[in-house]
Amino acid sequence: MSATPSTTAPYRRPTPAVPPAPVRTAYALWLTAVAAGAFETVLAVGRTAADSSGSAGEIGTGLAVRLTVFTLAVLIARRMRGGARWARVALALGLGVLGTASMVVQPLAYLADGGSLTQALSRAGAPDLVFAGSRIVHVAAVLAAVALMFRPAANAWFRRAGRGVTVGSGTDTA
């Protein structure tokens, strides 16, 4: 019995397994955002524990929710890097729009109610400034990642993936 190629399988034009630079950079920025979010969580839990302002159940629930979001973000970002268009949309809408809104609504409300940045900074202690710095890195990483995912080279990468062309495995090689 001789081995012959199947005539029913469609021909798939090979494409590079390495995503373009904007996709690789967006992936790195998503990981940066997750790391910043994890750091902010540690700071918030430390503050809550020090202030005795939350029960163990509340802290545990908050940690479980954040761990789930962080884990999903990393897994979806890996799929995005591999060319999954649905992952790009999920990251852009879920974390780019809703996640960013959840991070900036409180500071924007403070400013809209007449608060000033100068006044907030003058009252801030070192932990507040560290948290704010991490939050700035977090938001900047998310916004930059979203923008990079829609650059022309990234669009071409996702188009090829949408046509069924193998574009990468989504493994950690970038």
mmCIF file of N, CA, C and O in Angstrom, residues 41-114:
data_model
loop_
_atom_site.group_PDB
_atom_site.id
_atom_site.type_symbol
_atom_site.label_atom_id
_atom_site.label_comp_id
_atom_site.label_asym_id
_atom_site.label_seq_id
_atom_site.Cartn_x
_atom_site.Cartn_y
_atom_site.Cartn_z
ATOM 1 N N THR A 41 -2.937 44.535 42.834
ATOM 2 C CA THR A 41 -3.726 43.672 43.715
ATOM 3 C C THR A 41 -2.981 43.425 45.022
ATOM 4 O O THR A 41 -3.578 43.494 46.103
ATOM 5 N N VAL A 42 -1.680 43.154 44.930
ATOM 6 C CA VAL A 42 -0.881 42.945 46.137
ATOM 7 C C VAL A 42 -0.908 44.200 47.011
ATOM 8 O O VAL A 42 -1.096 44.117 48.234
ATOM 9 N N LEU A 43 -0.753 45.369 46.383
ATOM 10 C CA LEU A 43 -0.798 46.621 47.150
ATOM 11 C C LEU A 43 -2.160 46.821 47.801
ATOM 12 O O LEU A 43 -2.245 47.220 48.972
ATOM 13 N N ALA A 44 -3.228 46.556 47.065
ATOM 14 C CA ALA A 44 -4.581 46.746 47.598
ATOM 15 C C ALA A 44 -4.875 45.774 48.740
ATOM 16 O O ALA A 44 -5.466 46.157 49.761
ATOM 17 N N VAL A 45 -4.467 44.526 48.587
ATOM 18 C CA VAL A 45 -4.687 43.547 49.653
ATOM 19 C C VAL A 45 -3.875 43.937 50.882
ATOM 20 O O VAL A 45 -4.373 43.867 52.015
ATOM 21 N N GLY A 46 -2.645 44.394 50.674
ATOM 22 C CA GLY A 46 -1.827 44.838 51.799
ATOM 23 C C GLY A 46 -2.468 45.998 52.537
ATOM 24 O O GLY A 46 -2.509 46.013 53.768
ATOM 25 N N ARG A 47 -3.000 46.939 51.777
ATOM 26 C CA ARG A 47 -3.665 48.088 52.400
ATOM 27 C C ARG A 47 -4.926 47.641 53.153
ATOM 28 O O ARG A 47 -5.173 48.082 54.269
ATOM 29 N N THR A 48 -5.704 46.774 52.527
ATOM 30 C CA THR A 48 -6.937 46.295 53.165
ATOM 31 C C THR A 48 -6.614 45.535 54.443
ATOM 32 O O THR A 48 -7.290 45.719 55.462
ATOM 33 N N ALA A 49 -5.594 44.710 54.411
ATOM 34 C CA ALA A 49 -5.201 43.963 55.608
ATOM 35 C C ALA A 49 -4.683 44.905 56.691
ATOM 36 O O ALA A 49 -5.008 44.750 57.872
ATOM 37 N N ALA A 50 -3.897 45.904 56.295
ATOM 38 C CA ALA A 50 -3.340 46.848 57.272
ATOM 39 C C ALA A 50 -4.432 47.709 57.898
ATOM 40 O O ALA A 50 -4.372 48.022 59.086
ATOM 41 N N ASP A 51 -5.429 48.095 57.105
ATOM 42 C CA ASP A 51 -6.520 48.928 57.601
ATOM 43 C C ASP A 51 -7.617 48.120 58.282
ATOM 44 O O ASP A 51 -8.533 48.704 58.850
ATOM 45 N N SER A 52 -7.548 46.800 58.171
ATOM 46 C CA SER A 52 -8.615 45.916 58.662
ATOM 47 C C SER A 52 -9.962 46.349 58.100
ATOM 48 O O SER A 52 -10.975 46.325 58.785
ATOM 49 N N SER A 53 -9.953 46.762 56.815
ATOM 50 C CA SER A 53 -11.186 47.283 56.214
ATOM 51 C C SER A 53 -11.930 46.257 55.380
ATOM 52 O O SER A 53 -12.942 46.578 54.788
ATOM 53 N N GLY A 54 -11.459 45.029 55.350
ATOM 54 C CA GLY A 54 -12.161 43.997 54.588
ATOM 55 C C GLY A 54 -12.041 42.665 55.289
ATOM 56 O O GLY A 54 -11.051 42.375 55.946
ATOM 57 N N SER A 55 -13.084 41.865 55.137
ATOM 58 C CA SER A 55 -13.059 40.538 55.745
ATOM 59 C C SER A 55 -12.214 39.599 54.895
ATOM 60 O O SER A 55 -11.931 39.864 53.727
ATOM 61 N N ALA A 56 -11.851 38.484 55.478
ATOM 62 C CA ALA A 56 -11.073 37.483 54.738
ATOM 63 C C ALA A 56 -11.874 36.980 53.541
ATOM 64 O O ALA A 56 -11.304 36.736 52.469
ATOM 65 N N GLY A 57 -13.178 36.856 53.695
ATOM 66 C CA GLY A 57 -14.024 36.410 52.590
ATOM 67 C C GLY A 57 -14.040 37.403 51.439
ATOM 68 O O GLY A 57 -13.969 37.020 50.267
ATOM 69 N N GLU A 58 -14.127 38.698 51.769
ATOM 70 C CA GLU A 58 -14.112 39.730 50.731
ATOM 71 C C GLU A 58 -12.773 39.763 50.003
ATOM 72 O O GLU A 58 -12.721 39.869 48.777
ATOM 73 N N ILE A 59 -11.709 39.646 50.777
ATOM 74 C CA ILE A 59 -10.380 39.640 50.166
ATOM 75 C C ILE A 59 -10.218 38.410 49.289
ATOM 76 O O ILE A 59 -9.740 38.505 48.157
ATOM 77 N N GLY A 60 -10.640 37.264 49.790
ATOM 78 C CA GLY A 60 -10.542 36.017 49.018
ATOM 79 C C GLY A 60 -11.338 36.067 47.730
ATOM 80 O O GLY A 60 -10.855 35.636 46.672
ATOM 81 N N THR A 61 -12.548 36.621 47.804
ATOM 82 C CA THR A 61 -13.382 36.740 46.608
ATOM 83 C C THR A 61 -12.730 37.676 45.596
ATOM 84 O O THR A 61 -12.669 37.377 44.397
ATOM 85 N N GLY A 62 -12.223 38.805 46.066
ATOM 86 C CA GLY A 62 -11.548 39.746 45.173
ATOM 87 C C GLY A 62 -10.335 39.119 44.517
ATOM 88 O O GLY A 62 -10.096 39.301 43.321
ATOM 89 N N LEU A 63 -9.571 38.357 45.302
ATOM 90 C CA LEU A 63 -8.396 37.685 44.745
ATOM 91 C C LEU A 63 -8.790 36.638 43.707
ATOM 92 O O LEU A 63 -8.142 36.518 42.668
ATOM 93 N N ALA A 64 -9.847 35.893 43.984
ATOM 94 C CA ALA A 64 -10.298 34.863 43.040
ATOM 95 C C ALA A 64 -10.745 35.477 41.722
ATOM 96 O O ALA A 64 -10.415 34.972 40.646
ATOM 97 N N VAL A 65 -11.471 36.588 41.806
ATOM 98 C CA VAL A 65 -11.923 37.268 40.587
ATOM 99 C C VAL A 65 -10.722 37.781 39.796
ATOM 100 O O VAL A 65 -10.620 37.572 38.582
ATOM 101 N N ARG A 66 -9.805 38.433 40.481
ATOM 102 C CA ARG A 66 -8.640 38.990 39.787
ATOM 103 C C ARG A 66 -7.747 37.888 39.199
ATOM 104 O O ARG A 66 -7.268 38.011 38.070
ATOM 105 N N LEU A 67 -7.543 36.810 39.937
ATOM 106 C CA LEU A 67 -6.736 35.710 39.427
ATOM 107 C C LEU A 67 -7.367 35.118 38.170
ATOM 108 O O LEU A 67 -6.670 34.805 37.201
ATOM 109 N N THR A 68 -8.684 35.010 38.178
ATOM 110 C CA THR A 68 -9.389 34.497 37.002
ATOM 111 C C THR A 68 -9.210 35.434 35.814
ATOM 112 O O THR A 68 -8.898 34.994 34.701
ATOM 113 N N VAL A 69 -9.374 36.736 36.029
ATOM 114 C CA VAL A 69 -9.213 37.715 34.951
ATOM 115 C C VAL A 69 -7.781 37.698 34.432
ATOM 116 O O VAL A 69 -7.553 37.687 33.213
ATOM 117 N N PHE A 70 -6.808 37.684 35.331
ATOM 118 C CA PHE A 70 -5.408 37.690 34.904
ATOM 119 C C PHE A 70 -5.072 36.425 34.103
ATOM 120 O O PHE A 70 -4.395 36.493 33.081
ATOM 121 N N THR A 71 -5.545 35.290 34.575
ATOM 122 C CA THR A 71 -5.280 34.029 33.877
ATOM 123 C C THR A 71 -5.915 34.038 32.488
ATOM 124 O O THR A 71 -5.269 33.675 31.494
ATOM 125 N N LEU A 72 -7.174 34.459 32.417
ATOM 126 C CA LEU A 72 -7.844 34.528 31.115
ATOM 127 C C LEU A 72 -7.150 35.519 30.186
ATOM 128 O O LEU A 72 -7.008 35.256 28.990
ATOM 129 N N ALA A 73 -6.712 36.635 30.723
ATOM 130 C CA ALA A 73 -6.033 37.636 29.896
ATOM 131 C C ALA A 73 -4.771 37.051 29.272
ATOM 132 O O ALA A 73 -4.518 37.241 28.081
ATOM 133 N N VAL A 74 -3.984 36.327 30.056
ATOM 134 C CA VAL A 74 -2.754 35.728 29.521
ATOM 135 C C VAL A 74 -3.089 34.672 28.472
ATOM 136 O O VAL A 74 -2.482 34.637 27.398
ATOM 137 N N LEU A 75 -4.064 33.822 28.762
ATOM 138 C CA LEU A 75 -4.429 32.767 27.812
ATOM 139 C C LEU A 75 -4.980 33.347 26.512
ATOM 140 O O LEU A 75 -4.629 32.886 25.417
ATOM 141 N N ILE A 76 -5.812 34.358 26.620
ATOM 142 C CA ILE A 76 -6.380 34.979 25.417
ATOM 143 C C ILE A 76 -5.294 35.734 24.655
ATOM 144 O O ILE A 76 -5.260 35.708 23.420
ATOM 145 N N ALA A 77 -4.387 36.383 25.369
ATOM 146 C CA ALA A 77 -3.284 37.086 24.698
ATOM 147 C C ALA A 77 -2.412 36.091 23.920
ATOM 148 O O ALA A 77 -1.947 36.400 22.824
ATOM 149 N N ARG A 78 -2.197 34.919 24.472
ATOM 150 C CA ARG A 78 -1.431 33.894 23.741
ATOM 151 C C ARG A 78 -2.146 33.505 22.461
ATOM 152 O O ARG A 78 -1.511 33.325 21.421
ATOM 153 N N ARG A 79 -3.466 33.367 22.518
ATOM 154 C CA ARG A 79 -4.228 33.032 21.311
ATOM 155 C C ARG A 79 -4.180 34.177 20.302
ATOM 156 O O ARG A 79 -4.087 33.960 19.105
ATOM 157 N N MET A 80 -4.239 35.409 20.804
ATOM 158 C CA MET A 80 -4.122 36.574 19.924
ATOM 159 C C MET A 80 -2.786 36.541 19.204
ATOM 160 O O MET A 80 -2.710 36.718 17.995
ATOM 161 N N ARG A 81 -1.719 36.287 19.943
ATOM 162 C CA ARG A 81 -0.390 36.234 19.344
ATOM 163 C C ARG A 81 -0.308 35.141 18.272
ATOM 164 O O ARG A 81 0.408 35.268 17.291
ATOM 165 N N GLY A 82 -1.076 34.077 18.440
ATOM 166 C CA GLY A 82 -1.099 33.002 17.461
ATOM 167 C C GLY A 82 -1.976 33.281 16.256
ATOM 168 O O GLY A 82 -2.044 32.470 15.340
ATOM 169 N N GLY A 83 -2.685 34.414 16.246
ATOM 170 C CA GLY A 83 -3.476 34.795 15.079
ATOM 171 C C GLY A 83 -4.977 34.660 15.230
ATOM 172 O O GLY A 83 -5.707 34.855 14.262
ATOM 173 N N ALA A 84 -5.470 34.346 16.423
ATOM 174 C CA ALA A 84 -6.912 34.189 16.639
ATOM 175 C C ALA A 84 -7.597 35.549 16.656
ATOM 176 O O ALA A 84 -7.372 36.358 17.555
ATOM 177 N N ARG A 85 -8.423 35.786 15.646
ATOM 178 C CA ARG A 85 -9.107 37.088 15.552
ATOM 179 C C ARG A 85 -10.056 37.307 16.718
ATOM 180 O O ARG A 85 -10.182 38.424 17.214
ATOM 181 N N TRP A 86 -10.740 36.262 17.157
ATOM 182 C CA TRP A 86 -11.673 36.412 18.275
ATOM 183 C C TRP A 86 -10.924 36.885 19.525
ATOM 184 O O TRP A 86 -11.472 37.649 20.332
ATOM 185 N N ALA A 87 -9.674 36.450 19.695
ATOM 186 C CA ALA A 87 -8.897 36.846 20.867
ATOM 187 C C ALA A 87 -8.542 38.328 20.801
ATOM 188 O O ALA A 87 -8.570 39.030 21.817
ATOM 189 N N ARG A 88 -8.233 38.809 19.606
ATOM 190 C CA ARG A 88 -7.937 40.235 19.443
ATOM 191 C C ARG A 88 -9.160 41.062 19.813
ATOM 192 O O ARG A 88 -9.057 42.051 20.544
ATOM 193 N N VAL A 89 -10.323 40.648 19.356
ATOM 194 C CA VAL A 89 -11.566 41.372 19.664
ATOM 195 C C VAL A 89 -11.875 41.287 21.159
ATOM 196 O O VAL A 89 -12.244 42.289 21.785
ATOM 197 N N ALA A 90 -11.712 40.103 21.732
ATOM 198 C CA ALA A 90 -11.990 39.937 23.169
ATOM 199 C C ALA A 90 -11.083 40.830 24.012
ATOM 200 O O ALA A 90 -11.546 41.463 24.971
ATOM 201 N N LEU A 91 -9.809 40.899 23.659
ATOM 202 C CA LEU A 91 -8.891 41.757 24.406
ATOM 203 C C LEU A 91 -9.238 43.228 24.215
ATOM 204 O O LEU A 91 -9.244 44.000 25.180
ATOM 205 N N ALA A 92 -9.530 43.617 22.973
ATOM 206 C CA ALA A 92 -9.831 45.025 22.697
ATOM 207 C C ALA A 92 -11.092 45.478 23.424
ATOM 208 O O ALA A 92 -11.102 46.552 24.036
ATOM 209 N N LEU A 93 -12.134 44.666 23.363
ATOM 210 C CA LEU A 93 -13.397 45.069 24.002
ATOM 211 C C LEU A 93 -13.393 44.803 25.506
ATOM 212 O O LEU A 93 -13.765 45.677 26.291
ATOM 213 N N GLY A 94 -12.977 43.603 25.882
ATOM 214 C CA GLY A 94 -13.048 43.223 27.292
ATOM 215 C C GLY A 94 -12.085 43.990 28.174
ATOM 216 O O GLY A 94 -12.481 44.569 29.190
ATOM 217 N N LEU A 95 -10.820 44.004 27.787
ATOM 218 C CA LEU A 95 -9.831 44.686 28.617
ATOM 219 C C LEU A 95 -9.541 46.095 28.136
ATOM 220 O O LEU A 95 -9.315 46.997 28.936
ATOM 221 N N GLY A 96 -9.546 46.283 26.824
ATOM 222 C CA GLY A 96 -9.258 47.608 26.286
ATOM 223 C C GLY A 96 -10.333 48.619 26.611
ATOM 224 O O GLY A 96 -10.031 49.753 26.990
ATOM 225 N N VAL A 97 -11.583 48.223 26.486
ATOM 226 C CA VAL A 97 -12.682 49.159 26.748
ATOM 227 C C VAL A 97 -13.189 49.015 28.190
ATOM 228 O O VAL A 97 -13.086 49.954 28.989
ATOM 229 N N LEU A 98 -13.738 47.851 28.528
ATOM 230 C CA LEU A 98 -14.334 47.684 29.858
ATOM 231 C C LEU A 98 -13.294 47.726 30.977
ATOM 232 O O LEU A 98 -13.512 48.377 32.007
ATOM 233 N N GLY A 99 -12.174 47.041 30.774
ATOM 234 C CA GLY A 99 -11.138 47.035 31.809
ATOM 235 C C GLY A 99 -10.562 48.412 32.052
ATOM 236 O O GLY A 99 -10.369 48.830 33.195
ATOM 237 N N THR A 100 -10.294 49.136 30.975
ATOM 238 C CA THR A 100 -9.755 50.491 31.127
ATOM 239 C C THR A 100 -10.775 51.401 31.805
ATOM 240 O O THR A 100 -10.417 52.187 32.696
ATOM 241 N N ALA A 101 -12.020 51.279 31.401
ATOM 242 C CA ALA A 101 -13.064 52.099 32.039
ATOM 243 C C ALA A 101 -13.108 51.848 33.542
ATOM 244 O O ALA A 101 -13.219 52.795 34.337
ATOM 245 N N SER A 102 -12.982 50.583 33.944
ATOM 246 C CA SER A 102 -13.040 50.278 35.378
ATOM 247 C C SER A 102 -11.857 50.865 36.134
ATOM 248 O O SER A 102 -11.955 51.140 37.327
ATOM 249 N N MET A 103 -10.742 51.073 35.437
ATOM 250 C CA MET A 103 -9.560 51.622 36.106
ATOM 251 C C MET A 103 -9.549 53.146 36.162
ATOM 252 O O MET A 103 -8.894 53.729 37.017
ATOM 253 N N VAL A 104 -10.232 53.792 35.242
ATOM 254 C CA VAL A 104 -10.144 55.258 35.184
ATOM 255 C C VAL A 104 -11.399 55.970 35.675
ATOM 256 O O VAL A 104 -11.378 57.175 35.862
ATOM 257 N N VAL A 105 -12.484 55.234 35.913
ATOM 258 C CA VAL A 105 -13.729 55.909 36.287
ATOM 259 C C VAL A 105 -13.615 56.623 37.633
ATOM 260 O O VAL A 105 -14.079 57.752 37.773
ATOM 261 N N GLN A 106 -12.979 56.021 38.620
ATOM 262 C CA GLN A 106 -12.865 56.654 39.936
ATOM 263 C C GLN A 106 -12.000 57.926 39.876
ATOM 264 O O GLN A 106 -12.433 58.974 40.368
ATOM 265 N N PRO A 107 -10.809 57.884 39.274
ATOM 266 C CA PRO A 107 -10.030 59.129 39.188
ATOM 267 C C PRO A 107 -10.734 60.215 38.372
ATOM 268 O O PRO A 107 -10.681 61.398 38.725
ATOM 269 N N LEU A 108 -11.398 59.822 37.291
ATOM 270 C CA LEU A 108 -12.117 60.817 36.488
ATOM 271 C C LEU A 108 -13.289 61.410 37.259
ATOM 272 O O LEU A 108 -13.554 62.618 37.167
ATOM 273 N N ALA A 109 -13.983 60.598 38.041
ATOM 274 C CA ALA A 109 -15.093 61.098 38.862
ATOM 275 C C ALA A 109 -14.565 62.085 39.908
ATOM 276 O O ALA A 109 -15.197 63.121 40.172
ATOM 277 N N TYR A 110 -13.421 61.778 40.497
ATOM 278 C CA TYR A 110 -12.803 62.681 41.465
ATOM 279 C C TYR A 110 -12.520 64.040 40.823
ATOM 280 O O TYR A 110 -12.837 65.090 41.397
ATOM 281 N N LEU A 111 -11.939 64.016 39.632
ATOM 282 C CA LEU A 111 -11.636 65.267 38.935
ATOM 283 C C LEU A 111 -12.912 65.986 38.500
ATOM 284 O O LEU A 111 -12.995 67.219 38.597
ATOM 285 N N ALA A 112 -13.930 65.247 38.060
ATOM 286 C CA ALA A 112 -15.201 65.855 37.641
ATOM 287 C C ALA A 112 -15.926 66.506 38.812
ATOM 288 O O ALA A 112 -16.656 67.482 38.623
ATOM 289 N N ASP A 113 -15.704 65.977 40.026
ATOM 290 C CA ASP A 113 -16.339 66.556 41.224
ATOM 291 C C ASP A 113 -15.556 67.735 41.792
ATOM 292 O O ASP A 113 -15.842 68.196 42.894
ATOM 293 N N GLY A 114 -14.577 68.211 41.049
ATOM 294 C CA GLY A 114 -13.840 69.386 41.487
ATOM 295 C C GLY A 114 -12.513 69.085 42.156
ATOM 296 O O GLY A 114 -11.818 70.008 42.600
#
